[in-house]
mmCIF file of C-alpha atoms in Angstrom:
data_model
loop_
_atom_site.group_PDB
_atom_site.id
_atom_site.type_symbol
_atom_site.label_atom_id
_atom_site.label_comp_id
_atom_site.label_asym_id
_atom_site.label_seq_id
_atom_site.Cartn_x
_atom_site.Cartn_y
_atom_site.Cartn_z
ATOM 1 C CA UNK A 1 185.773 -28.782 -22.649
ATOM 2 C CA UNK A 2 188.495 -27.418 -20.372
ATOM 3 C CA UNK A 3 189.282 -29.455 -17.194
ATOM 4 C CA UNK A 4 188.997 -27.105 -13.850
ATOM 5 C CA UNK A 5 191.855 -27.613 -11.683
ATOM 6 C CA UNK A 6 191.326 -27.214 -8.000
ATOM 7 C CA UNK A 7 192.819 -26.042 -5.082
ATOM 8 C CA UNK A 8 192.611 -27.590 -1.777
ATOM 9 C CA UNK A 9 192.964 -25.395 1.352
ATOM 10 C CA UNK A 10 192.802 -27.027 5.006
ATOM 11 C CA UNK A 11 193.432 -26.005 8.564
ATOM 12 C CA UNK A 12 195.752 -28.604 9.643
ATOM 13 C CA UNK A 13 196.834 -31.361 7.254
ATOM 14 C CA UNK A 14 195.894 -34.696 8.945
ATOM 15 C CA UNK A 15 198.351 -37.456 7.961
ATOM 16 C CA UNK A 16 196.909 -40.331 10.032
ATOM 17 C CA UNK A 17 193.827 -41.234 12.186
ATOM 18 C CA UNK A 18 194.743 -44.077 14.781
ATOM 19 C CA UNK A 19 191.348 -45.721 16.350
ATOM 20 C CA UNK A 20 191.975 -47.801 19.684
ATOM 21 C CA UNK A 21 189.696 -51.361 20.294
ATOM 22 C CA UNK A 22 187.896 -49.501 22.740
ATOM 23 C CA UNK A 23 186.503 -47.684 20.167
ATOM 24 C CA UNK A 24 185.611 -50.024 17.979
ATOM 25 C CA UNK A 25 183.705 -52.017 20.976
ATOM 26 C CA UNK A 26 181.952 -48.705 22.111
ATOM 27 C CA UNK A 27 180.310 -48.110 18.839
ATOM 28 C CA UNK A 28 179.890 -51.830 17.948
ATOM 29 C CA UNK A 29 177.647 -51.847 21.518
ATOM 30 C CA UNK A 30 176.106 -48.777 20.368
ATOM 31 C CA UNK A 31 174.986 -50.246 17.053
ATOM 32 C CA UNK A 32 173.770 -53.452 18.286
ATOM 33 C CA UNK A 33 171.634 -51.770 20.950
ATOM 34 C CA UNK A 34 169.881 -48.942 18.785
ATOM 35 C CA UNK A 35 170.134 -49.848 15.475
ATOM 36 C CA UNK A 36 170.697 -53.702 14.590
ATOM 37 C CA UNK A 37 168.865 -55.110 11.943
ATOM 38 C CA UNK A 38 167.650 -51.909 10.628
ATOM 39 C CA UNK A 39 168.682 -49.552 7.983
ATOM 40 C CA UNK A 40 169.494 -46.830 10.638
ATOM 41 C CA UNK A 41 172.865 -45.623 11.425
ATOM 42 C CA UNK A 42 174.518 -44.459 14.539
ATOM 43 C CA UNK A 43 176.553 -41.455 15.236
ATOM 44 C CA UNK A 44 178.737 -40.901 17.941
ATOM 45 C CA UNK A 45 181.885 -38.166 19.022
ATOM 46 C CA UNK A 46 185.368 -38.983 18.998
ATOM 47 C CA UNK A 47 187.749 -38.212 21.632
ATOM 48 C CA UNK A 48 191.347 -38.514 21.610
ATOM 49 C CA UNK A 49 194.646 -35.986 21.095
ATOM 50 C CA UNK A 50 196.134 -34.555 17.764
ATOM 51 C CA UNK A 51 200.354 -34.632 17.332
ATOM 52 C CA UNK A 52 201.863 -33.676 14.097
ATOM 53 C CA UNK A 53 199.329 -35.126 11.761
ATOM 54 C CA UNK A 54 198.145 -37.689 13.735
ATOM 55 C CA UNK A 55 195.071 -38.064 15.386
ATOM 56 C CA UNK A 56 194.719 -40.636 18.116
ATOM 57 C CA UNK A 57 191.043 -41.675 19.133
ATOM 58 C CA UNK A 58 191.252 -43.414 22.322
ATOM 59 C CA UNK A 59 187.644 -43.195 23.094
ATOM 60 C CA UNK A 60 184.149 -41.966 22.009
ATOM 61 C CA UNK A 61 180.568 -41.922 23.305
ATOM 62 C CA UNK A 62 176.895 -42.111 21.476
ATOM 63 C CA UNK A 63 174.957 -39.072 20.651
ATOM 64 C CA UNK A 64 171.155 -39.054 19.851
ATOM 65 C CA UNK A 65 170.535 -38.576 16.169
ATOM 66 C CA UNK A 66 167.875 -38.702 13.704
ATOM 67 C CA UNK A 67 167.019 -38.527 10.159
ATOM 68 C CA UNK A 68 164.623 -38.338 7.306
ATOM 69 C CA UNK A 69 164.971 -41.600 4.915
ATOM 70 C CA UNK A 70 163.370 -39.620 2.099
ATOM 71 C CA UNK A 71 165.027 -36.353 2.558
ATOM 72 C CA UNK A 72 168.399 -36.325 4.066
ATOM 73 C CA UNK A 73 168.439 -32.486 4.615
ATOM 74 C CA UNK A 74 166.299 -32.690 6.892
ATOM 75 C CA UNK A 75 168.058 -34.219 10.244
ATOM 76 C CA UNK A 76 168.676 -33.750 14.152
ATOM 77 C CA UNK A 77 172.155 -34.134 16.181
ATOM 78 C CA UNK A 78 171.157 -33.710 19.865
ATOM 79 C CA UNK A 79 174.299 -31.357 20.729
ATOM 80 C CA UNK A 80 173.268 -30.305 24.165
ATOM 81 C CA UNK A 81 173.622 -34.216 24.888
ATOM 82 C CA UNK A 82 177.207 -34.030 23.389
ATOM 83 C CA UNK A 83 178.404 -31.093 25.321
ATOM 84 C CA UNK A 84 176.590 -32.603 28.985
ATOM 85 C CA UNK A 85 178.843 -35.457 28.099
ATOM 86 C CA UNK A 86 181.943 -34.167 26.933
ATOM 87 C CA UNK A 87 181.836 -31.754 30.123
ATOM 88 C CA UNK A 88 181.586 -35.206 32.112
ATOM 89 C CA UNK A 89 184.097 -36.747 30.181
ATOM 90 C CA UNK A 90 186.627 -33.919 30.438
ATOM 91 C CA UNK A 91 186.605 -34.334 34.652
ATOM 92 C CA UNK A 92 187.535 -38.260 33.798
ATOM 93 C CA UNK A 93 190.451 -37.347 31.480
ATOM 94 C CA UNK A 94 190.951 -33.889 31.038
ATOM 95 C CA UNK A 95 193.630 -34.658 27.974
ATOM 96 C CA UNK A 96 191.258 -36.039 25.823
ATOM 97 C CA UNK A 97 189.250 -33.383 23.524
ATOM 98 C CA UNK A 98 186.799 -33.815 21.081
ATOM 99 C CA UNK A 99 188.701 -34.716 17.652
ATOM 100 C CA UNK A 100 185.510 -35.694 15.210
ATOM 101 C CA UNK A 101 182.790 -38.136 14.776
ATOM 102 C CA UNK A 102 181.768 -41.608 13.875
ATOM 103 C CA UNK A 103 178.938 -43.284 11.818
ATOM 104 C CA UNK A 104 178.060 -46.616 10.962
ATOM 105 C CA UNK A 105 177.295 -45.771 7.245
ATOM 106 C CA UNK A 106 178.561 -47.585 5.815
ATOM 107 C CA UNK A 107 179.732 -45.285 3.335
ATOM 108 C CA UNK A 108 179.513 -41.455 3.290
ATOM 109 C CA UNK A 109 176.235 -40.064 3.073
ATOM 110 C CA UNK A 110 174.367 -36.531 1.271
ATOM 111 C CA UNK A 111 174.197 -34.848 4.790
ATOM 112 C CA UNK A 112 177.679 -35.357 5.983
ATOM 113 C CA UNK A 113 179.123 -32.549 5.037
ATOM 114 C CA UNK A 114 176.335 -30.778 7.002
ATOM 115 C CA UNK A 115 176.694 -32.684 10.479
ATOM 116 C CA UNK A 116 180.567 -32.336 9.727
ATOM 117 C CA UNK A 117 179.967 -28.326 9.589
ATOM 118 C CA UNK A 118 178.450 -28.807 13.425
ATOM 119 C CA UNK A 119 181.377 -30.011 14.581
ATOM 120 C CA UNK A 120 183.793 -27.522 13.279
ATOM 121 C CA UNK A 121 181.857 -25.546 16.357
ATOM 122 C CA UNK A 122 184.277 -27.905 18.991
ATOM 123 C CA UNK A 123 187.449 -28.123 17.065
ATOM 124 C CA UNK A 124 188.973 -26.361 14.201
ATOM 125 C CA UNK A 125 189.328 -29.391 11.735
ATOM 126 C CA UNK A 126 187.172 -31.765 12.707
ATOM 127 C CA UNK A 127 187.738 -36.087 11.521
ATOM 128 C CA UNK A 128 185.155 -38.359 10.401
ATOM 129 C CA UNK A 129 185.413 -41.864 10.750
ATOM 130 C CA UNK A 130 183.112 -44.513 9.127
ATOM 131 C CA UNK A 131 182.416 -47.747 10.819
ATOM 132 C CA UNK A 132 182.061 -50.742 8.928
ATOM 133 C CA UNK A 133 180.257 -53.234 11.489
ATOM 134 C CA UNK A 134 179.487 -55.530 9.056
ATOM 135 C CA UNK A 135 182.155 -55.714 6.599
ATOM 136 C CA UNK A 136 182.208 -57.611 4.043
ATOM 137 C CA UNK A 137 185.671 -57.292 2.810
ATOM 138 C CA UNK A 138 189.149 -58.374 4.594
ATOM 139 C CA UNK A 139 190.898 -55.436 6.073
ATOM 140 C CA UNK A 140 190.296 -53.175 9.038
ATOM 141 C CA UNK A 141 186.498 -51.917 9.380
ATOM 142 C CA UNK A 142 187.709 -47.844 9.260
ATOM 143 C CA UNK A 143 187.527 -45.028 6.698
ATOM 144 C CA UNK A 144 188.978 -42.072 7.732
ATOM 145 C CA UNK A 145 188.375 -38.322 6.410
ATOM 146 C CA UNK A 146 188.497 -34.627 6.870
ATOM 147 C CA UNK A 147 186.853 -31.656 5.182
ATOM 148 C CA UNK A 148 188.740 -29.114 2.583
ATOM 149 C CA UNK A 149 188.050 -26.298 1.038
ATOM 150 C CA UNK A 150 188.368 -26.608 -2.533
ATOM 151 C CA UNK A 151 188.333 -23.532 -4.619
ATOM 152 C CA UNK A 152 188.131 -23.469 -8.423
ATOM 153 C CA UNK A 153 191.059 -21.934 -9.950
ATOM 154 C CA UNK A 154 188.837 -19.985 -12.873
ATOM 155 C CA UNK A 155 186.757 -18.297 -9.873
ATOM 156 C CA UNK A 156 183.667 -19.483 -12.023
ATOM 157 C CA UNK A 157 181.990 -21.056 -8.769
ATOM 158 C CA UNK A 158 181.704 -20.596 -5.262
ATOM 159 C CA UNK A 159 184.160 -22.685 -2.970
ATOM 160 C CA UNK A 160 182.843 -25.801 -1.150
ATOM 161 C CA UNK A 161 183.581 -28.081 1.367
ATOM 162 C CA UNK A 162 184.630 -31.676 -0.260
ATOM 163 C CA UNK A 163 185.925 -34.848 2.250
ATOM 164 C CA UNK A 164 189.220 -36.113 1.734
ATOM 165 C CA UNK A 165 190.412 -39.983 2.604
ATOM 166 C CA UNK A 166 193.280 -40.493 4.635
ATOM 167 C CA UNK A 167 194.804 -43.098 6.161
ATOM 168 C CA UNK A 168 193.557 -45.476 9.251
ATOM 169 C CA UNK A 169 194.901 -47.917 11.475
ATOM 170 C CA UNK A 170 193.969 -49.765 14.634
ATOM 171 C CA UNK A 171 196.307 -49.857 17.335
ATOM 172 C CA UNK A 172 196.154 -49.945 21.103
ATOM 173 C CA UNK A 173 197.815 -50.009 24.446
ATOM 174 C CA UNK A 174 199.463 -53.002 26.120
ATOM 175 C CA UNK A 175 196.320 -52.260 28.887
ATOM 176 C CA UNK A 176 194.103 -52.830 25.572
ATOM 177 C CA UNK A 177 195.987 -55.422 24.242
ATOM 178 C CA UNK A 178 195.281 -57.749 27.205
ATOM 179 C CA UNK A 179 191.711 -56.951 27.487
ATOM 180 C CA UNK A 180 191.329 -57.973 23.614
ATOM 181 C CA UNK A 181 192.721 -61.056 24.464
ATOM 182 C CA UNK A 182 190.981 -62.224 26.752
ATOM 183 C CA UNK A 183 187.392 -60.992 25.155
ATOM 184 C CA UNK A 184 188.824 -63.122 21.931
ATOM 185 C CA UNK A 185 189.233 -65.887 24.795
ATOM 186 C CA UNK A 186 186.005 -65.517 25.687
ATOM 187 C CA UNK A 187 184.483 -65.723 21.845
ATOM 188 C CA UNK A 188 186.538 -68.745 20.913
ATOM 189 C CA UNK A 189 184.788 -71.463 19.555
ATOM 190 C CA UNK A 190 186.690 -74.634 21.467
ATOM 191 C CA UNK A 191 184.388 -76.739 19.319
ATOM 192 C CA UNK A 192 187.012 -75.765 16.647
ATOM 193 C CA UNK A 193 190.508 -77.771 16.495
ATOM 194 C CA UNK A 194 193.638 -75.763 16.463
ATOM 195 C CA UNK A 195 194.435 -76.748 13.528
ATOM 196 C CA UNK A 196 191.175 -75.868 11.436
ATOM 197 C CA UNK A 197 191.799 -72.485 13.199
ATOM 198 C CA UNK A 198 195.415 -72.189 11.857
ATOM 199 C CA UNK A 199 193.869 -72.972 8.173
ATOM 200 C CA UNK A 200 191.235 -70.792 8.192
ATOM 201 C CA UNK A 201 193.429 -67.929 9.325
ATOM 202 C CA UNK A 202 195.873 -69.108 6.365
ATOM 203 C CA UNK A 203 192.644 -69.111 4.187
ATOM 204 C CA UNK A 204 191.678 -65.428 5.326
ATOM 205 C CA UNK A 205 195.289 -64.288 4.615
ATOM 206 C CA UNK A 206 195.636 -65.383 1.144
ATOM 207 C CA UNK A 207 191.767 -64.440 0.321
ATOM 208 C CA UNK A 208 193.275 -59.898 1.680
ATOM 209 C CA UNK A 209 196.413 -60.993 -0.058
ATOM 210 C CA UNK A 210 194.482 -61.832 -3.683
ATOM 211 C CA UNK A 211 192.428 -58.699 -2.899
ATOM 212 C CA UNK A 212 195.272 -56.451 -2.456
ATOM 213 C CA UNK A 213 197.252 -58.161 -5.545
ATOM 214 C CA UNK A 214 193.876 -57.227 -7.946
ATOM 215 C CA UNK A 215 193.678 -53.540 -5.880
ATOM 216 C CA UNK A 216 196.980 -53.249 -7.201
ATOM 217 C CA UNK A 217 196.487 -54.645 -10.725
ATOM 218 C CA UNK A 218 193.271 -52.208 -11.187
ATOM 219 C CA UNK A 219 195.567 -49.170 -10.231
ATOM 220 C CA UNK A 220 198.020 -50.229 -12.677
ATOM 221 C CA UNK A 221 195.694 -50.699 -15.557
ATOM 222 C CA UNK A 222 194.074 -47.486 -15.045
ATOM 223 C CA UNK A 223 197.786 -46.089 -14.729
ATOM 224 C CA UNK A 224 198.650 -47.254 -18.168
ATOM 225 C CA UNK A 225 195.232 -46.280 -19.555
ATOM 226 C CA UNK A 226 195.990 -42.370 -18.747
ATOM 227 C CA UNK A 227 193.020 -42.727 -16.225
ATOM 228 C CA UNK A 228 195.182 -41.774 -13.339
ATOM 229 C CA UNK A 229 198.252 -39.506 -12.728
ATOM 230 C CA UNK A 230 201.709 -41.233 -12.171
ATOM 231 C CA UNK A 231 202.636 -41.340 -8.643
ATOM 232 C CA UNK A 232 206.220 -42.431 -8.072
ATOM 233 C CA UNK A 233 205.753 -43.190 -4.437
ATOM 234 C CA UNK A 234 203.124 -46.135 -4.832
ATOM 235 C CA UNK A 235 205.676 -47.760 -8.237
ATOM 236 C CA UNK A 236 208.584 -47.295 -5.512
ATOM 237 C CA UNK A 237 207.052 -49.575 -2.981
ATOM 238 C CA UNK A 238 205.677 -51.957 -5.798
ATOM 239 C CA UNK A 239 209.380 -52.042 -6.977
ATOM 240 C CA UNK A 240 210.022 -53.063 -3.292
ATOM 241 C CA UNK A 241 207.683 -55.800 -3.249
ATOM 242 C CA UNK A 242 208.997 -57.080 -6.385
ATOM 243 C CA UNK A 243 212.692 -57.074 -5.267
ATOM 244 C CA UNK A 244 211.262 -58.759 -1.907
ATOM 245 C CA UNK A 245 209.872 -61.835 -4.175
ATOM 246 C CA UNK A 246 212.067 -64.774 -3.546
ATOM 247 C CA UNK A 247 214.061 -65.770 -6.970
ATOM 248 C CA UNK A 248 212.808 -69.711 -7.566
ATOM 249 C CA UNK A 249 214.756 -70.430 -10.570
ATOM 250 C CA UNK A 250 217.802 -71.515 -7.498
ATOM 251 C CA UNK A 251 218.363 -74.777 -7.026
ATOM 252 C CA UNK A 252 219.386 -74.300 -3.456
ATOM 253 C CA UNK A 253 216.455 -72.688 -2.732
ATOM 254 C CA UNK A 254 214.308 -75.206 -4.482
ATOM 255 C CA UNK A 255 215.950 -78.303 -2.468
ATOM 256 C CA UNK A 256 215.556 -76.227 0.513
ATOM 257 C CA UNK A 257 211.155 -76.020 -0.468
ATOM 258 C CA UNK A 258 211.327 -79.247 -1.381
ATOM 259 C CA UNK A 259 213.206 -80.325 1.990
ATOM 260 C CA UNK A 260 211.176 -78.442 4.345
ATOM 261 C CA UNK A 261 207.388 -79.965 2.470
ATOM 262 C CA UNK A 262 208.732 -83.300 3.026
ATOM 263 C CA UNK A 263 209.127 -82.732 6.427
ATOM 264 C CA UNK A 264 205.997 -81.084 6.650
ATOM 265 C CA UNK A 265 204.136 -84.001 4.812
ATOM 266 C CA UNK A 266 206.122 -86.202 6.891
ATOM 267 C CA UNK A 267 204.506 -85.212 10.447
ATOM 268 C CA UNK A 268 201.410 -85.364 8.724
ATOM 269 C CA UNK A 269 202.079 -89.144 7.691
ATOM 270 C CA UNK A 270 202.799 -89.995 10.912
ATOM 271 C CA UNK A 271 200.157 -88.279 12.675
ATOM 272 C CA UNK A 272 197.694 -90.280 10.728
ATOM 273 C CA UNK A 273 199.232 -93.042 11.319
ATOM 274 C CA UNK A 274 199.492 -92.958 14.794
ATOM 275 C CA UNK A 275 195.582 -91.534 14.952
ATOM 276 C CA UNK A 276 194.346 -95.203 12.905
ATOM 277 C CA UNK A 277 196.417 -96.879 15.354
ATOM 278 C CA UNK A 278 195.069 -95.375 18.617
ATOM 279 C CA UNK A 279 191.572 -96.052 16.916
ATOM 280 C CA UNK A 280 192.141 -99.552 16.055
ATOM 281 C CA UNK A 281 193.494 -100.104 19.864
ATOM 282 C CA UNK A 282 190.170 -98.674 21.534
ATOM 283 C CA UNK A 283 188.346 -100.521 18.891
ATOM 284 C CA UNK A 284 189.790 -103.926 19.975
ATOM 285 C CA UNK A 285 189.630 -102.579 23.775
ATOM 286 C CA UNK A 286 185.722 -101.916 23.220
ATOM 287 C CA UNK A 287 185.299 -105.289 22.042
ATOM 288 C CA UNK A 288 186.997 -106.962 24.284
ATOM 289 C CA UNK A 289 184.653 -105.043 27.129
ATOM 290 C CA UNK A 290 181.760 -105.904 25.694
ATOM 291 C CA UNK A 291 182.428 -109.484 25.355
ATOM 292 C CA UNK A 292 183.735 -110.057 29.083
ATOM 293 C CA UNK A 293 180.410 -108.139 29.724
ATOM 294 C CA UNK A 294 178.303 -110.348 27.890
ATOM 295 C CA UNK A 295 179.956 -113.684 29.850
ATOM 296 C CA UNK A 296 178.924 -112.269 33.160
ATOM 297 C CA UNK A 297 175.691 -111.539 32.170
ATOM 298 C CA UNK A 298 175.661 -115.804 30.847
ATOM 299 C CA UNK A 299 176.917 -116.626 34.247
ATOM 300 C CA UNK A 300 174.598 -114.780 36.016
ATOM 301 C CA UNK A 301 171.511 -116.648 34.187
ATOM 302 C CA UNK A 302 172.998 -119.734 34.493
ATOM 303 C CA UNK A 303 173.797 -119.358 38.088
ATOM 304 C CA UNK A 304 169.954 -117.970 38.893
ATOM 305 C CA UNK A 305 168.276 -121.865 37.501
ATOM 306 C CA UNK A 306 170.773 -123.876 39.564
ATOM 307 C CA UNK A 307 169.782 -122.046 42.962
ATOM 308 C CA UNK A 308 166.173 -122.386 41.929
ATOM 309 C CA UNK A 309 166.516 -126.101 41.545
ATOM 310 C CA UNK A 310 168.700 -126.666 44.752
#
């Protein structure tokens, strides 16, 4: 059986989607109010701008959405509500326009292409951003897609719309960064020490690195087995990564690592020693204070019978 090649035609190539923290906060708030502890998902409209293949998503709002769990073809999105909300948002910021829609998936669903087609009436090439409000994997909780027309070269089948994954990232303006810092400061657990927080952050980073390394290995295995085509750009970046790895066979580098490790261990040892001395000092002070209280109580009991006898 011959492999059928496809040709993808899009109205405007989208290279990257940037999602701002305000959008994530709005979506999480909407999910917590509407669909928390349920299997439902929430849907809304994304606002922003497009420039040279980069979609900058700066705002969003929720839209009433219902769908049948048994029949995915049955769904309802209140586009009248959307048009009314967009007209009000446009009065506040005329530079923001509809760039697509979002869903809390957490994955693509069968009727997403149908919903996506509805937004073609408002923007030529809309994007779909799936937000994972309960992430189980490390990394950013966003996945972006846009639809393209897939045409069979042999013309045996009609063309159809398919989703194409596009790179997404989280970025913020300076004002948003300040707001996020204040928000994180408010939800931070003050009972956890700074050392425990740093160790937890390091552990999370190492887990993320381990996941990325496994992903690279699985990709290379698929390339070796001829299951994926060879991508020279990916191999170029991998080669740069390997070139940046320090050579641990150099004696000076080994000595530098040993000196740095010994210095850190010395600080840890001195800190533990000081904590032990302080704990013993507080214990002695506590015993002396208790002894003074006992002597004071004994003197009071001896004074009272003497006064009664006189």
